[in-house]
Structure formats: structure tokens, C-alpha cells
Tab-separated table of C-alpha atoms in Angstrom:
chain	number	residue	atom	x	y	z
A	1	MET	CA	91.662	62.444	19.197
A	2	ALA	CA	91.401	65.722	17.312
A	3	SER	CA	90.175	67.450	20.476
A	4	LEU	CA	93.049	65.993	22.516
A	5	GLY	CA	95.492	67.172	19.864
A	6	TYR	CA	94.037	70.688	20.016
A	7	ILE	CA	94.269	70.768	23.821
A	8	GLU	CA	97.852	69.483	23.692
A	9	SER	CA	98.776	72.146	21.134
A	10	ALA	CA	97.064	74.978	23.005
A	11	PHE	CA	98.223	74.202	26.536
A	12	LYS	CA	101.467	72.280	25.858
A	13	LEU	CA	100.388	69.460	28.175
A	14	ARG	CA	103.565	67.426	27.844
A	15	TYR	CA	105.573	70.453	28.964
A	16	MET	CA	103.684	70.364	32.264
A	17	GLY	CA	105.843	67.422	33.338
A	18	ILE	CA	107.652	69.748	35.741
A	19	GLY	CA	104.396	69.660	37.737
A	20	LEU	CA	104.946	65.945	38.372
A	21	VAL	CA	108.262	66.802	40.046
A	22	TRP	CA	106.500	69.246	42.374
A	23	ALA	CA	103.745	66.683	42.926
A	24	TRP	CA	106.341	64.114	44.041
A	25	LEU	CA	107.550	66.523	46.728
A	26	TYR	CA	104.015	66.994	48.040
A	27	CYS	CA	103.093	63.302	47.906
A	28	SER	CA	106.319	62.222	49.615
A	29	TYR	CA	106.355	64.660	52.529
A	30	SER	CA	102.817	66.003	52.924
A	31	THR	CA	100.840	62.751	52.695
A	32	SER	CA	101.168	59.339	54.312
A	33	ALA	CA	101.514	57.517	50.973
A	34	LEU	CA	105.252	56.963	51.416
A	35	PHE	CA	105.713	57.230	55.187
A	36	SER	CA	102.553	55.796	56.721
A	37	GLU	CA	103.659	56.397	60.339
A	38	ARG	CA	104.987	59.885	59.965
A	39	GLN	CA	104.077	62.410	62.641
A	40	GLY	CA	105.043	65.760	61.171
A	41	GLN	CA	106.299	67.615	58.146
A	42	SER	CA	109.678	68.246	56.595
A	43	ILE	CA	112.634	67.710	58.898
A	44	ASN	CA	110.712	65.737	61.528
A	45	ALA	CA	108.949	63.605	58.926
A	46	ASP	CA	111.599	60.990	58.292
A	47	ALA	CA	115.352	60.488	58.615
A	48	SER	CA	115.762	60.693	54.837
A	49	TRP	CA	114.586	64.304	54.632
A	50	LEU	CA	117.750	65.980	55.936
A	51	ALA	CA	119.969	64.108	53.458
A	52	SER	CA	117.531	64.934	50.656
A	53	ALA	CA	117.312	68.623	51.576
A	54	ALA	CA	121.087	69.039	51.771
A	55	ALA	CA	121.588	67.232	48.442
A	56	VAL	CA	118.944	69.400	46.737
A	57	VAL	CA	120.679	72.622	47.798
A	58	ILE	CA	124.123	71.439	46.643
A	59	VAL	CA	122.928	70.062	43.299
A	60	PHE	CA	120.873	73.164	42.484
A	61	PHE	CA	123.872	75.444	43.004
A	62	VAL	CA	126.662	73.207	41.685
A	63	GLY	CA	124.572	71.387	39.077
A	64	GLY	CA	123.155	74.636	37.710
A	65	MET	CA	126.670	75.949	37.101
A	66	ALA	CA	127.882	72.635	35.681
A	67	LEU	CA	124.966	72.106	33.280
A	68	SER	CA	125.300	75.660	32.021
A	69	ARG	CA	128.711	74.705	30.667
A	70	ILE	CA	127.614	71.668	28.674
A	71	PRO	CA	127.097	72.411	24.957
A	72	ARG	CA	123.590	71.633	23.789
A	73	THR	CA	124.929	69.146	21.237
A	74	SER	CA	126.752	67.139	23.898
A	75	SER	CA	125.979	63.428	24.198
A	76	LEU	CA	125.726	63.868	27.994
A	77	TRP	CA	122.157	65.195	27.872
A	78	LEU	CA	120.478	61.857	27.150
A	79	PRO	CA	122.184	59.955	30.038
A	80	LEU	CA	121.310	62.805	32.396
A	81	ARG	CA	117.656	62.771	31.286
A	82	LEU	CA	117.518	59.039	31.931
A	83	ALA	CA	119.413	59.154	35.227
A	84	ALA	CA	117.458	61.935	36.993
A	85	PRO	CA	114.032	60.223	37.216
A	86	LEU	CA	115.676	56.867	37.970
A	87	LEU	CA	117.591	58.394	40.888
A	88	MET	CA	114.336	59.772	42.282
A	89	ALA	CA	112.545	56.438	41.827
A	90	VAL	CA	115.303	54.343	43.442
A	91	GLY	CA	115.728	56.887	46.235
A	92	THR	CA	111.989	56.815	46.929
A	93	ILE	CA	112.073	53.032	47.257
A	94	LEU	CA	115.088	53.133	49.593
A	95	SER	CA	113.440	55.807	51.748
A	96	TYR	CA	110.342	53.635	52.042
A	97	LEU	CA	112.331	50.522	52.911
A	98	GLY	CA	114.633	52.451	55.242
A	99	VAL	CA	112.032	53.489	57.829
A	100	GLY	CA	113.759	52.617	61.086
A	101	ALA	CA	117.095	52.075	59.299
A	102	PRO	CA	118.910	55.468	59.212
A	103	MET	CA	121.692	54.403	56.828
A	104	LEU	CA	119.305	53.047	54.191
A	105	SER	CA	116.898	55.931	54.662
A	106	GLY	CA	119.722	58.464	54.383
A	107	ALA	CA	120.910	56.873	51.143
A	108	GLY	CA	117.368	57.112	49.790
A	109	GLY	CA	117.174	60.778	50.754
A	110	LEU	CA	120.492	61.497	49.092
A	111	LEU	CA	119.376	59.901	45.809
A	112	THR	CA	115.996	61.633	45.779
A	113	GLY	CA	117.619	64.987	46.517
A	114	VAL	CA	120.099	64.653	43.669
A	115	GLY	CA	117.421	63.373	41.288
A	116	TYR	CA	114.889	66.064	42.240
A	117	ALA	CA	117.284	68.959	41.647
A	118	LEU	CA	118.743	67.434	38.476
A	119	LEU	CA	115.321	66.742	36.982
A	120	SER	CA	114.222	70.308	37.767
A	121	LEU	CA	117.303	71.682	36.002
A	122	LEU	CA	116.769	69.446	32.977
A	123	TRP	CA	113.169	70.615	32.707
A	124	ALA	CA	114.505	74.179	32.563
A	125	GLN	CA	116.419	73.206	29.437
A	126	ALA	CA	113.412	71.451	27.892
A	127	LEU	CA	111.059	74.381	28.494
A	128	MET	CA	113.411	76.817	26.771
A	129	VAL	CA	112.191	75.602	23.379
A	130	LEU	CA	108.824	77.268	24.071
A	131	ASP	CA	108.128	80.907	23.361
A	132	ILE	CA	107.775	83.139	26.414
A	133	GLU	CA	104.015	83.357	26.032
A	134	GLU	CA	103.773	79.555	25.802
A	135	MET	CA	105.857	79.225	28.974
A	136	GLU	CA	103.639	81.747	30.743
A	137	VAL	CA	100.744	79.332	30.221
A	138	ALA	CA	102.477	75.976	30.638
A	139	ILE	CA	104.426	76.647	33.858
A	140	PRO	CA	101.593	78.050	36.047
A	141	LEU	CA	99.200	75.374	34.780
A	142	SER	CA	101.741	72.663	35.639
A	143	PHE	CA	100.799	72.949	39.285
A	144	ILE	CA	97.299	71.677	38.477
A	145	VAL	CA	98.883	68.197	38.502
A	146	ILE	CA	98.893	68.358	42.298
A	147	VAL	CA	95.100	68.665	42.503
A	148	PRO	CA	94.303	64.974	41.763
A	149	CYS	CA	97.235	64.000	43.987
A	150	VAL	CA	95.595	65.830	46.889
A	151	VAL	CA	92.478	63.720	46.386
A	152	VAL	CA	94.147	60.335	45.857
A	153	PHE	CA	97.473	60.099	47.686
A	154	PRO	CA	96.297	60.687	51.297
A	155	HIS	CA	94.295	57.454	50.994
A	156	LEU	CA	97.181	55.315	49.748
A	157	ARG	CA	99.247	53.158	52.082
A	158	GLY	CA	101.968	50.556	51.839
A	159	LEU	CA	102.989	49.235	48.440
A	160	SER	CA	100.209	51.067	46.601
A	161	GLY	CA	101.425	54.390	48.026
A	162	LEU	CA	105.020	53.536	47.178
A	163	ALA	CA	104.158	52.521	43.609
A	164	ALA	CA	102.114	55.667	42.998
A	165	THR	CA	104.866	57.913	44.391
A	166	VAL	CA	107.547	56.206	42.299
A	167	LEU	CA	105.474	56.643	39.142
A	168	LEU	CA	105.525	60.443	39.438
A	169	PRO	CA	109.237	61.027	38.620
A	170	LEU	CA	109.206	58.218	36.048
A	171	ALA	CA	106.247	59.812	34.229
A	172	SER	CA	108.011	63.180	34.402
A	173	GLY	CA	111.109	61.578	32.868
A	174	VAL	CA	109.113	60.144	29.973
A	175	LEU	CA	107.568	63.546	29.247
A	176	LEU	CA	111.012	65.138	29.482
A	177	LEU	CA	112.322	62.816	26.761
A	178	LEU	CA	109.322	63.609	24.554
A	179	CYS	CA	109.834	67.344	25.022
A	180	ALA	CA	113.547	67.049	24.261
A	181	ARG	CA	112.679	65.250	21.033
A	182	ASP	CA	110.148	67.961	20.168
A	183	GLY	CA	112.792	70.603	20.819
A	184	GLU	CA	115.255	68.960	18.480
A	185	ALA	CA	112.580	68.674	15.798
A	186	ARG	CA	111.628	72.339	16.180
A	187	GLU	CA	115.260	73.416	15.893
A	188	ARG	CA	115.704	71.379	12.728
A	189	ALA	CA	112.530	72.887	11.278
A	190	GLU	CA	113.606	76.443	12.052
A	191	GLY	CA	117.111	75.860	10.759
A	192	SER	CA	118.887	77.425	13.705
A	193	SER	CA	118.088	78.492	17.253
A	194	ARG	CA	118.048	81.987	18.586
A	195	LYS	CA	120.431	82.907	21.358
A	196	GLY	CA	117.534	83.131	23.781
A	197	ASP	CA	116.533	79.550	23.025
A	198	LEU	CA	119.807	78.158	24.334
A	199	PRO	CA	119.395	75.641	27.151
A	200	CYS	CA	122.713	76.483	28.766
A	201	ALA	CA	125.465	79.075	28.976
A	202	GLU	CA	127.228	77.893	25.857
A	203	PHE	CA	126.437	77.494	22.182
A	204	CYS	CA	128.170	75.753	19.327
A	205	VAL	CA	130.616	77.652	17.183
A	206	ASP	CA	131.941	76.101	13.993
A	207	GLY	CA	130.000	72.953	14.817
A	208	ASN	CA	132.077	71.751	17.755
A	209	ARG	CA	133.470	74.566	19.835
A	210	ALA	CA	131.590	76.270	22.699
A	211	ALA	CA	131.518	79.959	23.527
A	212	ARG	CA	130.297	81.344	26.816
A	213	ILE	CA	127.334	83.696	26.999
A	214	PRO	CA	128.523	86.526	29.272
A	215	ILE	CA	126.491	87.689	32.247
A	216	GLU	CA	126.884	91.420	32.646
A	217	ARG	CA	128.067	92.835	35.962
A	218	SER	CA	124.775	94.596	36.709
A	219	TRP	CA	122.891	91.326	36.299
A	220	ARG	CA	125.357	89.401	38.469
A	221	VAL	CA	124.776	91.852	41.323
A	222	TYR	CA	121.020	91.801	40.733
A	223	LEU	CA	120.830	87.988	40.816
A	224	LEU	CA	122.946	87.875	43.978
A	225	ARG	CA	120.464	90.189	45.706
A	226	VAL	CA	117.559	88.072	44.493
A	227	VAL	CA	119.222	84.886	45.786
A	228	LEU	CA	119.827	86.389	49.237
A	229	VAL	CA	116.300	87.780	49.546
A	230	LEU	CA	114.706	84.478	48.479
A	231	ALA	CA	116.789	82.576	51.018
A	232	VAL	CA	115.735	84.948	53.806
A	233	LEU	CA	112.084	84.735	52.785
A	234	TYR	CA	112.108	80.948	52.789
A	235	VAL	CA	113.614	80.720	56.254
A	236	SER	CA	110.102	81.554	57.486
A	237	VAL	CA	108.603	78.811	55.294
A	238	GLY	CA	111.055	76.260	56.670
A	239	TRP	CA	110.413	77.345	60.241
A	240	LEU	CA	106.647	76.984	59.809
A	241	SER	CA	106.937	73.550	58.207
A	242	SER	CA	109.220	72.290	60.979
A	243	LEU	CA	106.522	73.060	63.548
A	244	ALA	CA	103.494	71.977	61.523
A	245	GLU	CA	101.669	68.755	62.162
A	246	THR	CA	100.870	66.341	59.363
A	247	ARG	CA	97.277	67.502	59.517
A	248	ASP	CA	95.829	70.855	60.488
A	249	GLY	CA	92.687	70.946	62.642
A	250	LEU	CA	90.230	70.895	59.735
A	251	HIS	CA	92.130	68.045	58.063
A	252	GLU	CA	91.739	65.999	61.235
A	253	LEU	CA	88.048	66.860	61.426
A	254	VAL	CA	87.003	66.001	57.855
A	255	ASP	CA	89.820	63.555	56.965
A	256	PHE	CA	90.655	65.534	53.817
A	257	ASP	CA	93.440	68.028	53.088
A	258	VAL	CA	91.162	70.949	52.251
A	259	ALA	CA	93.961	73.474	52.743
A	260	MET	CA	96.214	71.869	50.142
A	261	LEU	CA	93.382	71.440	47.639
A	262	LEU	CA	92.418	75.095	47.907
A	263	SER	CA	96.047	76.232	47.806
A	264	SER	CA	96.745	74.172	44.665
A	265	LEU	CA	93.815	75.709	42.820
A	266	ALA	CA	94.585	79.174	44.177
A	267	SER	CA	98.266	79.005	43.220
A	268	VAL	CA	97.360	78.116	39.629
A	269	ALA	CA	94.799	80.925	39.443
A	270	LEU	CA	97.122	83.478	41.054
A	271	GLY	CA	100.040	82.385	38.882
A	272	VAL	CA	98.011	82.904	35.724
A	273	ALA	CA	96.632	86.211	37.061
A	274	ILE	CA	100.083	87.573	37.899
A	275	VAL	CA	101.415	86.615	34.477
A	276	PHE	CA	98.506	88.184	32.599
A	277	PHE	CA	97.992	91.283	34.741
A	278	SER	CA	101.638	92.208	35.327
A	279	LYS	CA	103.523	94.101	32.651
A	280	LYS	CA	106.206	91.399	32.794
A	281	VAL	CA	107.338	88.663	35.149
A	282	SER	CA	109.931	90.373	37.327
A	283	PHE	CA	111.315	89.636	40.758
A	284	SER	CA	110.137	92.948	42.175
A	285	GLY	CA	106.595	92.203	41.008
A	286	LEU	CA	106.825	88.672	42.361
A	287	PHE	CA	108.023	89.917	45.747
A	288	ARG	CA	105.153	92.385	46.107
A	289	TRP	CA	102.868	89.348	46.111
A	290	ALA	CA	105.115	87.200	48.308
A	291	VAL	CA	105.775	89.363	51.373
A	292	PRO	CA	102.119	89.875	52.416
A	293	PHE	CA	101.527	86.116	52.064
A	294	ALA	CA	104.469	85.340	54.348
A	295	VAL	CA	103.589	87.937	57.005
A	296	VAL	CA	99.909	86.942	57.182
A	297	THR	CA	100.863	83.271	57.480
A	298	LEU	CA	103.258	83.985	60.356
A	299	VAL	CA	100.631	86.065	62.168
A	300	LEU	CA	97.926	83.394	61.777
A	301	ARG	CA	100.370	80.753	62.999
A	302	GLU	CA	100.457	82.494	66.392
A	303	MET	CA	96.652	82.589	66.781
A	304	PRO	CA	94.809	79.781	68.589
A	305	GLY	CA	91.794	77.917	67.234
A	306	LEU	CA	90.737	75.743	64.307
A	307	TRP	CA	90.232	78.364	61.622
A	308	PRO	CA	93.415	80.419	62.100
A	309	GLY	CA	95.400	77.178	61.860
A	310	PHE	CA	93.517	76.169	58.722
A	311	ALA	CA	93.950	79.615	57.178
A	312	ALA	CA	97.672	79.568	58.000
A	313	SER	CA	98.020	76.176	56.292
A	314	ALA	CA	96.051	77.234	53.212
A	315	ILE	CA	97.798	80.589	52.784
A	316	GLY	CA	101.221	79.125	53.535
A	317	GLU	CA	100.779	76.319	50.990
A	318	THR	CA	99.476	78.782	48.392
A	319	PHE	CA	102.423	81.067	49.005
A	320	ASP	CA	104.928	78.220	48.676
A	321	SER	CA	103.315	76.825	45.524
A	322	LEU	CA	103.037	80.239	43.903
A	323	ILE	CA	106.665	81.103	44.560
A	324	GLN	CA	107.823	77.783	43.089
A	325	VAL	CA	105.918	78.508	39.897
A	326	LEU	CA	106.905	82.164	39.567
A	327	VAL	CA	110.571	81.685	40.471
A	328	TYR	CA	110.846	79.016	37.783
A	329	LEU	CA	109.082	81.222	35.238
A	330	PHE	CA	111.172	84.260	36.195
A	331	ALA	CA	114.443	82.351	35.757
A	332	LEU	CA	113.421	81.070	32.317
A	333	THR	CA	112.219	84.506	31.249
A	334	LEU	CA	115.662	85.916	32.067
A	335	ALA	CA	117.207	83.060	30.078
A	336	LYS	CA	114.956	83.834	27.103
A	337	GLN	CA	116.157	87.435	27.246
A	338	GLY	CA	119.769	86.247	27.197
A	339	LYS	CA	120.492	87.602	30.694
A	340	VAL	CA	121.494	84.325	32.357
A	341	PRO	CA	121.720	80.666	31.234
A	342	ALA	CA	118.551	78.690	32.006
A	343	ALA	CA	120.183	75.992	34.148
A	344	LEU	CA	122.202	78.553	36.094
A	345	GLY	CA	119.220	80.829	36.737
A	346	VAL	CA	116.946	77.996	37.863
A	347	GLY	CA	119.770	76.509	39.943
A	348	LEU	CA	120.565	79.761	41.754
A	349	LEU	CA	116.978	80.751	42.509
A	350	ASN	CA	115.734	77.296	43.492
A	351	GLY	CA	118.940	76.652	45.423
A	352	ALA	CA	118.241	79.806	47.431
A	353	VAL	CA	114.687	78.648	48.114
A	354	GLN	CA	115.816	75.211	49.287
A	355	ALA	CA	118.662	76.644	51.370
A	356	GLY	CA	116.204	78.926	53.159
A	357	VAL	CA	113.866	75.997	53.831
A	358	LEU	CA	116.739	73.930	55.231
A	359	VAL	CA	117.946	76.700	57.541
A	360	GLY	CA	114.389	77.399	58.703
A	361	ASN	CA	113.695	73.736	59.416
A	362	VAL	CA	116.909	73.228	61.378
A	363	GLY	CA	116.405	76.520	63.199
A	364	GLY	CA	112.830	75.590	64.114
A	365	GLU	CA	113.915	72.244	65.520
A	366	LEU	CA	116.719	73.851	67.543
A	367	CYS	CA	114.368	76.521	68.929
A	368	VAL	CA	111.924	73.855	70.094
A	369	ALA	CA	114.720	71.820	71.665
A	370	ALA	CA	116.088	74.901	73.451
A	371	GLY	CA	112.661	75.940	74.719
A	372	VAL	CA	112.647	79.310	72.928
A	373	PRO	CA	109.118	80.793	72.989
A	374	LEU	CA	107.489	80.332	69.591
A	375	THR	CA	105.905	83.781	69.756
A	376	THR	CA	109.318	85.396	70.084
A	377	VAL	CA	110.654	83.498	67.079
A	378	GLY	CA	107.510	84.312	65.093
A	379	LEU	CA	107.931	88.053	65.726
A	380	LEU	CA	111.582	87.891	64.715
A	381	LEU	CA	110.642	86.128	61.482
A	382	ILE	CA	107.963	88.735	60.703
A	383	CYS	CA	110.585	91.451	61.127
A	384	LEU	CA	113.045	89.496	58.992
A	385	VAL	CA	110.549	88.986	56.149
A	386	SER	CA	109.493	92.642	56.302
A	387	PHE	CA	113.128	93.724	56.145
A	388	ALA	CA	113.679	91.448	53.144
A	389	GLY	CA	110.749	93.171	51.448
A	390	VAL	CA	112.411	96.548	51.993
A	391	VAL	CA	115.858	95.567	50.706
A	392	ALA	CA	114.595	93.457	47.760
A	393	PRO	CA	115.458	94.837	44.295
A	394	SER	CA	112.814	97.358	43.287
A	395	GLY	CA	113.480	96.899	39.589
A	396	GLU	CA	115.732	95.236	37.078
A	397	PRO	CA	119.041	96.811	35.949
A	398	ALA	CA	118.550	100.066	34.090
A	399	GLU	CA	119.576	98.590	30.754
A	400	ASP	CA	116.106	97.080	30.311
A	401	ALA	CA	114.423	100.444	30.748
A	402	ASP	CA	116.806	101.937	28.215
A	403	GLN	CA	115.928	99.234	25.705
A	404	LEU	CA	112.196	99.762	26.152
A	405	VAL	CA	111.995	103.551	26.259
A	406	GLY	CA	114.881	104.167	23.906
A	407	ALA	CA	118.121	106.023	24.314
A	408	ASN	CA	117.198	108.937	22.030
A	409	ALA	CA	114.483	111.534	21.934
A	410	VAL	CA	112.668	110.047	18.928
A	411	GLU	CA	112.081	106.726	20.664
A	412	ARG	CA	110.902	108.470	23.844
A	413	VAL	CA	108.377	110.452	21.796
A	414	LEU	CA	107.138	107.290	20.066
A	415	MET	CA	106.731	105.506	23.387
A	416	GLU	CA	104.785	108.433	24.771
A	417	GLY	CA	102.463	108.251	21.764
A	418	CYS	CA	101.990	104.496	22.242
A	419	LEU	CA	101.138	104.957	25.909
A	420	ARG	CA	98.488	107.523	24.991
A	421	LEU	CA	97.012	105.133	22.437
A	422	GLN	CA	97.028	102.414	25.085
A	423	GLU	CA	95.001	104.586	27.428
A	424	ARG	CA	92.627	105.745	24.696
A	425	PHE	CA	91.981	102.440	22.891
A	426	GLY	CA	92.598	99.871	25.619
A	427	LEU	CA	95.731	98.234	24.234
A	428	SER	CA	97.272	95.587	26.455
A	429	ASP	CA	100.855	95.958	27.720
A	430	ARG	CA	102.131	93.442	25.168
A	431	GLU	CA	100.194	95.152	22.344
A	432	THR	CA	101.647	98.514	23.392
A	433	GLU	CA	105.156	97.077	23.357
A	434	ILE	CA	104.647	95.650	19.858
A	435	ALA	CA	103.066	98.886	18.627
A	436	PHE	CA	106.161	100.749	19.856
A	437	LEU	CA	108.468	98.448	17.886
A	438	LEU	CA	106.306	98.716	14.750
A	439	ALA	CA	106.200	102.510	15.085
A	440	GLN	CA	110.003	102.479	14.884
A	441	GLY	CA	109.683	100.724	11.520
A	442	ARG	CA	110.658	97.300	12.840
A	443	SER	CA	109.620	94.207	10.894
A	444	ARG	CA	107.571	91.297	12.165
A	445	PRO	CA	110.614	88.971	12.292
A	446	TYR	CA	112.412	91.611	14.376
A	447	VAL	CA	109.477	91.787	16.799
A	448	ARG	CA	109.510	88.021	17.106
A	449	GLU	CA	113.251	87.908	17.828
A	450	LYS	CA	113.103	90.874	20.209
A	451	LEU	CA	110.239	89.549	22.331
A	452	PHE	CA	110.922	85.805	21.885
A	453	ILE	CA	107.383	85.019	20.770
A	454	SER	CA	106.133	82.896	17.886
A	455	LYS	CA	105.266	84.123	14.397
A	456	ASN	CA	101.590	83.304	14.955
A	457	THR	CA	101.562	85.185	18.254
A	458	VAL	CA	103.057	88.274	16.620
A	459	ALA	CA	100.465	88.109	13.850
A	460	THR	CA	97.618	87.777	16.354
A	461	HIS	CA	98.821	90.751	18.402
A	462	ILE	CA	99.208	92.934	15.319
A	463	LYS	CA	95.727	91.956	14.151
A	464	HIS	CA	94.266	92.990	17.524
A	465	ILE	CA	96.236	96.252	17.489
A	466	TYR	CA	94.918	97.168	14.056
A	467	GLN	CA	91.348	96.245	15.043
A	468	LYS	CA	91.432	98.347	18.192
A	469	LEU	CA	92.988	101.328	16.444
A	470	GLY	CA	90.805	100.990	13.312
A	471	ILE	CA	93.764	100.876	10.910
A	472	HIS	CA	95.069	98.462	8.277
A	473	SER	CA	98.817	99.003	7.885
A	474	LYS	CA	102.069	99.837	9.653
A	475	GLU	CA	102.180	103.215	7.918
A	476	GLU	CA	98.812	104.140	9.437
A	477	LEU	CA	100.070	102.991	12.830
A	478	ILE	CA	103.149	105.208	12.569
A	479	ASP	CA	100.978	108.190	11.622
A	480	LEU	CA	98.610	107.510	14.522
A	481	VAL	CA	101.437	107.143	17.057
A	482	THR	CA	103.106	110.307	15.804
A	483	ALA	CA	99.859	112.246	15.986
A	484	ALA	CA	99.191	110.995	19.536
A	485	ALA	CA	102.674	112.004	20.620
A	486	SER	CA	102.304	115.504	19.148
A	487	GLN	CA	99.182	116.144	21.234
A	488	GLY	CA	101.301	116.303	24.420
């Protein structure tokens, strides 16, 4: 029990419940557990998919804006947390029972779509109680939940498949309630929440009144560009999934979804690698990883043979999984920094993803029906994705750079000294950032508030900084940074 408690504390296992939501999507539409007679993926999988996809897009956009206006002390949160997983569970049952009955199946798709988007938005609120560094571990690792699903769900049929699929959103709902309770307990223990910890666009003033957190103009324009680029990128994903068979060639040969297993493990590994080896989780950094994935997948899709088809499936699934993880993490990171409310950011970015998938799926079906050569469409999509890579934001609004480097000459000199120490002593990016704040004379509580990390994390980073630099106090650090800067 002590070991389980340590693992839970270190990896925040209960906060990985968002992975069960993603697992439900895979198990419902990429295995035969729910639809045993299905012949393809996505839009041609079952009549319920189109209703579900349309509902997901609407709820992400509209629900994200609506939830961002609900004060965190509102009594509405508990009914919403109970309703979301129940909607998914009931919708899953109706979709299963509605095979061959379009009205019943459509109703099931509508309920699952609403529940899926709502549960995703509610998880955004629950995860905001974590520090950024805790989120950077919990969110990428959440996708590991899909790995056992890849092994088990393809072999389930009938009522056993239905029961297992229904359990996924219900289990996610239980974990959501536990995390919400933990969040309330943490807030009570800390006395008050920081602005960056807010789950929505409003916070309580005088105990009962709500005040809106403004989104600056530069960030509104930036987010609009991100939304448009994500939608364009995911048109290619939707087009590929509309043409894909339930099983690629290797899956048919070995009766096991090797591509999805490898992609699940790879997406977790790549997600963790991007988080730890990037200076910060930004959309421009995310997109540098995304565009090559998309282009390679489209090229492999046009090549004949067993292995190109398998590689296209594996890379495409990895790309999709990785983007889901990183988009979610990116939106919550912006919320932690006070740039955009959590529900609104997650709603906009995931709404763009789902809208692109929907357009791509419908477009793929129409192209097939019209007899348009697939090679022609594939080339157009490659050009479209490449163009999206060119027009994507190359960096965040300039205000962030000003905050980091400093608006005056003294801060620029201190940053230059910190960068030289980083190169000389092997400081990490986070350690360099903290050293810069300490060199300005900032306190540990200030560092914690500025970077939205825990007290223990700040202490650990400072300990490592002092060890690497061979010093024992802030005063020595300031002297060392100043001396390094003067050597330029």
C-alpha cells in the first residue's frame, strides 16, 4: 500500500482519467467491441458517428465558452460532473442497440458526442489544480491507458464488449469526482487559489460576484490562428480515416492491432520527450513535430504493399495521439499562465481538431462517391498541410519574450549571464529560468507564483542549481551571474 501511495503521489494516477476518455474513442470506433459488424473507420463505421462528431464540435466550441463563465463556486459543477459520464454511457448503449435502426443509433451518437466533449472540458478544470510540471507528467502518461485496451478490446464481442466500453467513461467520471474533491481540499489547505489555478474565465469577488479574466488582443489573434491551422491539419487526418479499413494488412495477417499498440507507446514516449526537451510547450514547437508526421503519413498512404500501409497506420495513429495529448497540455499551460480560461482554451483547440476531422471524413466520402482519384486528393492534402506549416504561428505574442528577457538593460545583462552559466555548467532550461529570477533578487514564493510550480519543485531546482554551480546562497548566485555577464 505504501508503494501504491508513492506511485500515486509521484505520477498523479487519478489525474490520468482523461486517458479513459481517449480510450473510449479508440475502443468505440477502432475495435469491434461495440460494433461487431463494422467494416471501416470513422464516418463509415456506424450511423451514430456523424451525429456524435457534429455534437462534439458544437459542444467543444459552445460548451468551452459557456463553462468559462461559470464561477468555480457554482453548484452547477457537481451535476455536470455526474451528467457527462452518464451521457456517454447511455449513448454508448443506444449506439449498440441502434445498429440497423438509424433513429436510435443517431440518438446514441448525439449523447456520446455531448458527453465526450463535456467530460473533456470538465477534466480541463480538474487538471488545473496541478502545477505545470505535474501536468507535464500526468497528461502525456494518460495515453498509456490505451495500451491494455489495444490488447483486450479487439477480442470482445456482444454484451462483454458493450459492458467494457461503457465502463470507460464511468470510471473516468469516478476519477473526475475524486480529483475535484482533491482540488477543493488543496485550495482549502493553501487558503486561496492563484489566478492561474482558476478552472474558468471567472473568479469570485467578495464571495459571490464574478469578474472576467480578460484575454488580450494579441492572444485572441494568436489563438484564432492556432484554431484555423489545427482545423486544416486535421482535415488530412479525417480524410485518411474515412478511407481506412478496420484493419491494415498486418492486422489482418496476425490478428492483432500492432500499429495501434506501437503508436500508443510511441505517443507517450514522444509526448514526454517533447515536454522535457523543449524549452516550453508552445504551439510552434508542437507544429514542428506535427507537419512531418502528417506529410509522411499521406505519402505512405499512396504507396502499395503491406508495409507502407502498416507504416501509414502506425505513424498516423501516433500523430493523432500525440496531437491530442499536446494540444490538451498546451491549452492548460496557457490557462496556468493566465492567458486564456482552461475550458475555453481546451474547447477552442479540441473543437478545431474535431471540426477538421469531420470535414475530412465528409470530404473523403464525397470524393469516393464522385470518383475523384485518391492520388489527386492526396497531393492536394500534402500541399494543404505544408501550407499550414508555413502560415502557422512561429512564436507566441511578443509579451512573453519581454517578460522573460526583461524590458530594461539590467535584466538583459542578467539573462545573458544566466545563458553563459547554462552553457558552462549544463543547467537545464527550467534551472536557467529560475536562476534568472533569483539573480534579480526574487524570492522563492515569487518564483513559485511566476512559474506556477510547487514549493517542493522550486526547492529541488534551486538545490540542483547550487550543486551545479558550486555555490550555497542567492548572493553567490548573483555574483556568479554578474561575473559571467561581464565577460561578454
